[in-house]
């Protein structure tokens, strides 16, 4: 494809079409010039290639392997696991003719209540970046592109369509952008997907600092930047900012804005041509990938189990695990047979098959009795089911309880209301623990939860969201065929109240990142706060010893080595974690930060040498006053750890560097220096960041950017609100009429997700994502009606946006005319 020649031949109308998507998951073809359409599909833990009407369930998507989600894979601390998953997803993309996978998601887990945490890797940028890098390498090794998302600072769901992330540049660069930077520099991803939200008052789709200065000029990215679905606000501003492709497209207003701006001289043709150039390079590279004739679905099903096995975290074990093969046990908890294996929302995969824990028990012919104890589609305790479980437990020495977060309490589209397990599950666990029987709890879910029963049970094994073959993995781990080797990729607080600024998270459009760099373990360690389980924590059925630590200087930084010995009786795996503590002077810093890690598999009684590398550049901090990275002089502590709190070996290294005065107010310097976040006011935050906290926006009058729930403030607004939400209610009722089974459960999940998405949406995002079904002039009309302007609203409804036919439609018309 001669790109420059094609650009020279294209009309402005064709260019405006090319930088806009079509049919929800495709780029616009230009048949006159032989430019094909590129196909995208949702990910990121499997392929969701839809086959019919675009919906939020999974019934109309092609069968594909539902691999463990990012929260699970990250807990393996093994990039090779993510790479294998990525390679398999890439193979399935080729089989279905998908050119670009929408994933992975590498946003930082700032708060445990974020509803989409299951789709993200970690609270730590190095771990998130390393796992994301490996998945991208796996997918792109198959000639399939990726779209790394959601760029950037998209860390909550309640106000994700219009939220304003207020953040200091140091935290943005050191924490929230770092994983994206690593992936861009190490993998050259095909595309990046900008987030819905604003950063310090500017929407990501219009943020030139983010999309051009940082992404392209500093990091060297040369792929396509696209919007998340419906994240467009001003098409001309976005092009000038470096946003190439608007998705899902079919928005007449965006093409109208482009055509008018070019004609009026408000948009340079050079700017439009650059976006066209980026898209043509992308289309040329990935539409040429040859389709795969077949996929080894059984091998991918087995891989899903191995990945889940490698990722499960043993949180507690007083000797009850592993279970003995012939031991009769009582199994309680409906998640045993209705295993939650993936998250709810746009990433829901139509699995090729599902092996639940019950399926795996039956296949292995294990001796057990099962009682449900609770229902997964409810949160209220059913005391009849609880009494039944307690009565049945009398005949057994060991009880195995399956519990966890369900789709009703954890989903894309909204943040969790609290950090608790559903009440019906807590009641079941409490009652069974009080029987005095040996009790082990197997957890499922995508984020940290409070564990009020932790001291009353003998074992806790966390499977996270283990994918479609999670049952096989769970049974192998429970019975000792496999040894748990996962480690937590996020801190587990004792209670949600221990999380910084827990009371304000997800409560309004302004999301103020007052904690700066003190995210996750960086805060808990520095502030000396007790946690339930620290970052990097996980137990094993064997034991390990560390010895012979050495730190050697290299051309780029340091090489750290040690010997790790498996001192137990079982083969197992250990995750060696290297943390570095920097000099803590007037420039505030976390107590220590993860700088390298490696997972090693060691046979019982054997030893292996572990080598870790750290670049000196990675020990720098970002100075917001000087607008550059600085290495501070002084002593740096290198700590080889089992988790962030458990130091096995340590050495100290002295480094020369640059002295720099802090760019903070004296008050901010004092408060942040001690991680005393309870004292951080808006004024202190401004003194640290230089960013003024904006005043809350009024909820009236309703604007195109208002949260959809704001429409309830007026008579006409309430009518509109109820009419739109009736779509989700209709889907829910259809689900209720279906026979019991997986299809009914999935239909119901789709309805719940749709309701949450609609409630948290805005009129403009709804318009930009719905295309022809809710055009821009309808959104404007609804805005006027919600504000009581009936006649003005009607005028908008009667004034559709006029644009030329899309090039693909013009070609079809000519064919019809020739007939």
PDB file of C-alpha atoms in Angstrom, residues 651-761:
ATOM      1  CA  UNK A 651      22.529  -4.625  50.686  1.00  0.00           C
ATOM      2  CA  UNK A 652      23.164  -0.875  50.548  1.00  0.00           C
ATOM      3  CA  UNK A 653      24.564   1.014  47.554  1.00  0.00           C
ATOM      4  CA  UNK A 654      25.720   4.646  47.473  1.00  0.00           C
ATOM      5  CA  UNK A 655      24.932   6.647  44.349  1.00  0.00           C
ATOM      6  CA  UNK A 656      25.997  10.051  43.154  1.00  0.00           C
ATOM      7  CA  UNK A 657      23.205  12.236  41.873  1.00  0.00           C
ATOM      8  CA  UNK A 658      21.748  15.706  41.716  1.00  0.00           C
ATOM      9  CA  UNK A 659      20.560  17.813  44.638  1.00  0.00           C
ATOM     10  CA  UNK A 660      17.327  19.684  43.993  1.00  0.00           C
ATOM     11  CA  UNK A 661      15.086  21.748  46.223  1.00  0.00           C
ATOM     12  CA  UNK A 662      11.560  20.412  46.569  1.00  0.00           C
ATOM     13  CA  UNK A 663       8.896  22.169  44.476  1.00  0.00           C
ATOM     14  CA  UNK A 664       6.385  21.999  47.344  1.00  0.00           C
ATOM     15  CA  UNK A 665       5.062  24.384  49.958  1.00  0.00           C
ATOM     16  CA  UNK A 666       6.635  23.845  53.419  1.00  0.00           C
ATOM     17  CA  UNK A 667       3.327  22.525  54.781  1.00  0.00           C
ATOM     18  CA  UNK A 668       2.938  20.036  51.921  1.00  0.00           C
ATOM     19  CA  UNK A 669       6.568  18.978  52.299  1.00  0.00           C
ATOM     20  CA  UNK A 670       6.000  18.167  55.985  1.00  0.00           C
ATOM     21  CA  UNK A 671       2.680  16.320  55.577  1.00  0.00           C
ATOM     22  CA  UNK A 672       3.605  14.281  52.520  1.00  0.00           C
ATOM     23  CA  UNK A 673       7.039  13.553  53.955  1.00  0.00           C
ATOM     24  CA  UNK A 674       5.357  11.481  56.678  1.00  0.00           C
ATOM     25  CA  UNK A 675       2.552  10.129  54.451  1.00  0.00           C
ATOM     26  CA  UNK A 676       0.189  11.768  56.920  1.00  0.00           C
ATOM     27  CA  UNK A 677      -2.622  11.773  54.377  1.00  0.00           C
ATOM     28  CA  UNK A 678      -5.382  12.535  56.875  1.00  0.00           C
ATOM     29  CA  UNK A 679      -4.003  16.083  57.008  1.00  0.00           C
ATOM     30  CA  UNK A 680      -4.124  16.611  53.229  1.00  0.00           C
ATOM     31  CA  UNK A 681      -6.627  19.342  52.463  1.00  0.00           C
ATOM     32  CA  UNK A 682      -7.307  20.878  49.054  1.00  0.00           C
ATOM     33  CA  UNK A 683      -4.868  23.654  49.967  1.00  0.00           C
ATOM     34  CA  UNK A 684      -2.143  21.183  50.963  1.00  0.00           C
ATOM     35  CA  UNK A 685      -2.720  19.221  47.752  1.00  0.00           C
ATOM     36  CA  UNK A 686      -2.358  22.417  45.719  1.00  0.00           C
ATOM     37  CA  UNK A 687       0.814  23.280  47.630  1.00  0.00           C
ATOM     38  CA  UNK A 688       2.244  19.902  46.656  1.00  0.00           C
ATOM     39  CA  UNK A 689       0.960  19.640  43.089  1.00  0.00           C
ATOM     40  CA  UNK A 690       0.545  23.178  41.841  1.00  0.00           C
ATOM     41  CA  UNK A 691      -2.920  22.080  40.674  1.00  0.00           C
ATOM     42  CA  UNK A 692      -5.900  24.073  41.903  1.00  0.00           C
ATOM     43  CA  UNK A 693      -8.826  21.886  42.901  1.00  0.00           C
ATOM     44  CA  UNK A 694     -11.850  23.015  40.870  1.00  0.00           C
ATOM     45  CA  UNK A 695     -15.159  23.773  42.532  1.00  0.00           C
ATOM     46  CA  UNK A 696     -17.902  21.130  42.225  1.00  0.00           C
ATOM     47  CA  UNK A 697     -20.030  21.588  39.135  1.00  0.00           C
ATOM     48  CA  UNK A 698     -23.747  22.312  39.589  1.00  0.00           C
ATOM     49  CA  UNK A 699     -26.068  19.492  38.528  1.00  0.00           C
ATOM     50  CA  UNK A 700     -28.379  21.968  36.759  1.00  0.00           C
ATOM     51  CA  UNK A 701     -28.874  22.954  34.065  1.00  0.00           C
ATOM     52  CA  UNK A 702     -28.373  19.580  32.377  1.00  0.00           C
ATOM     53  CA  UNK A 703     -25.597  19.641  29.777  1.00  0.00           C
ATOM     54  CA  UNK A 704     -24.407  17.119  27.229  1.00  0.00           C
ATOM     55  CA  UNK A 705     -21.693  16.185  29.750  1.00  0.00           C
ATOM     56  CA  UNK A 706     -24.044  15.639  32.715  1.00  0.00           C
ATOM     57  CA  UNK A 707     -24.369  12.219  34.300  1.00  0.00           C
ATOM     58  CA  UNK A 708     -27.518  10.582  33.004  1.00  0.00           C
ATOM     59  CA  UNK A 709     -28.971  10.294  36.514  1.00  0.00           C
ATOM     60  CA  UNK A 710     -29.017  14.121  36.647  1.00  0.00           C
ATOM     61  CA  UNK A 711     -31.966  14.051  34.258  1.00  0.00           C
ATOM     62  CA  UNK A 712     -34.173  12.945  37.158  1.00  0.00           C
ATOM     63  CA  UNK A 713     -34.275  16.526  38.425  1.00  0.00           C
ATOM     64  CA  UNK A 714     -36.987  17.603  35.966  1.00  0.00           C
ATOM     65  CA  UNK A 715     -40.317  16.240  34.753  1.00  0.00           C
ATOM     66  CA  UNK A 716     -39.299  15.718  31.118  1.00  0.00           C
ATOM     67  CA  UNK A 717     -35.881  14.500  32.261  1.00  0.00           C
ATOM     68  CA  UNK A 718     -37.454  11.781  34.383  1.00  0.00           C
ATOM     69  CA  UNK A 719     -39.569  10.632  31.444  1.00  0.00           C
ATOM     70  CA  UNK A 720     -36.468  10.388  29.264  1.00  0.00           C
ATOM     71  CA  UNK A 721     -34.456   8.661  31.995  1.00  0.00           C
ATOM     72  CA  UNK A 722     -37.119   6.001  32.532  1.00  0.00           C
ATOM     73  CA  UNK A 723     -37.591   5.478  28.810  1.00  0.00           C
ATOM     74  CA  UNK A 724     -33.890   4.804  28.264  1.00  0.00           C
ATOM     75  CA  UNK A 725     -33.555   2.525  31.288  1.00  0.00           C
ATOM     76  CA  UNK A 726     -36.613   0.582  30.154  1.00  0.00           C
ATOM     77  CA  UNK A 727     -34.322  -1.037  27.551  1.00  0.00           C
ATOM     78  CA  UNK A 728     -32.325  -2.686  30.333  1.00  0.00           C
ATOM     79  CA  UNK A 729     -35.497  -3.549  32.246  1.00  0.00           C
ATOM     80  CA  UNK A 730     -36.922  -5.239  29.158  1.00  0.00           C
ATOM     81  CA  UNK A 731     -33.754  -7.307  28.823  1.00  0.00           C
ATOM     82  CA  UNK A 732     -33.971  -8.275  32.513  1.00  0.00           C
ATOM     83  CA  UNK A 733     -37.568  -9.436  32.137  1.00  0.00           C
ATOM     84  CA  UNK A 734     -36.649 -11.471  29.077  1.00  0.00           C
ATOM     85  CA  UNK A 735     -33.936 -13.149  31.163  1.00  0.00           C
ATOM     86  CA  UNK A 736     -36.382 -13.974  33.945  1.00  0.00           C
ATOM     87  CA  UNK A 737     -38.652 -15.796  31.473  1.00  0.00           C
ATOM     88  CA  UNK A 738     -35.828 -18.021  30.247  1.00  0.00           C
ATOM     89  CA  UNK A 739     -35.303 -21.551  31.633  1.00  0.00           C
ATOM     90  CA  UNK A 740     -32.690 -21.952  34.344  1.00  0.00           C
ATOM     91  CA  UNK A 741     -29.164 -22.296  32.995  1.00  0.00           C
ATOM     92  CA  UNK A 742     -26.102 -20.484  31.689  1.00  0.00           C
ATOM     93  CA  UNK A 743     -27.968 -18.587  28.972  1.00  0.00           C
ATOM     94  CA  UNK A 744     -30.390 -17.129  31.520  1.00  0.00           C
ATOM     95  CA  UNK A 745     -27.550 -16.150  33.865  1.00  0.00           C
ATOM     96  CA  UNK A 746     -25.660 -14.437  31.054  1.00  0.00           C
ATOM     97  CA  UNK A 747     -28.763 -12.620  29.785  1.00  0.00           C
ATOM     98  CA  UNK A 748     -29.378 -11.359  33.312  1.00  0.00           C
ATOM     99  CA  UNK A 749     -25.747 -10.252  33.680  1.00  0.00           C
ATOM    100  CA  UNK A 750     -26.042  -8.320  30.437  1.00  0.00           C
ATOM    101  CA  UNK A 751     -29.180  -6.554  31.669  1.00  0.00           C
ATOM    102  CA  UNK A 752     -27.555  -5.567  34.974  1.00  0.00           C
ATOM    103  CA  UNK A 753     -24.472  -4.276  33.163  1.00  0.00           C
ATOM    104  CA  UNK A 754     -26.565  -2.320  30.649  1.00  0.00           C
ATOM    105  CA  UNK A 755     -28.517  -0.632  33.462  1.00  0.00           C
ATOM    106  CA  UNK A 756     -25.290   0.401  35.193  1.00  0.00           C
ATOM    107  CA  UNK A 757     -23.752   1.716  31.992  1.00  0.00           C
ATOM    108  CA  UNK A 758     -26.858   3.744  31.109  1.00  0.00           C
ATOM    109  CA  UNK A 759     -27.100   5.283  34.581  1.00  0.00           C
ATOM    110  CA  UNK A 760     -23.462   6.389  34.574  1.00  0.00           C
ATOM    111  CA  UNK A 761     -23.436   7.599  30.964  1.00  0.00           C
TER     112      UNK A 761
END
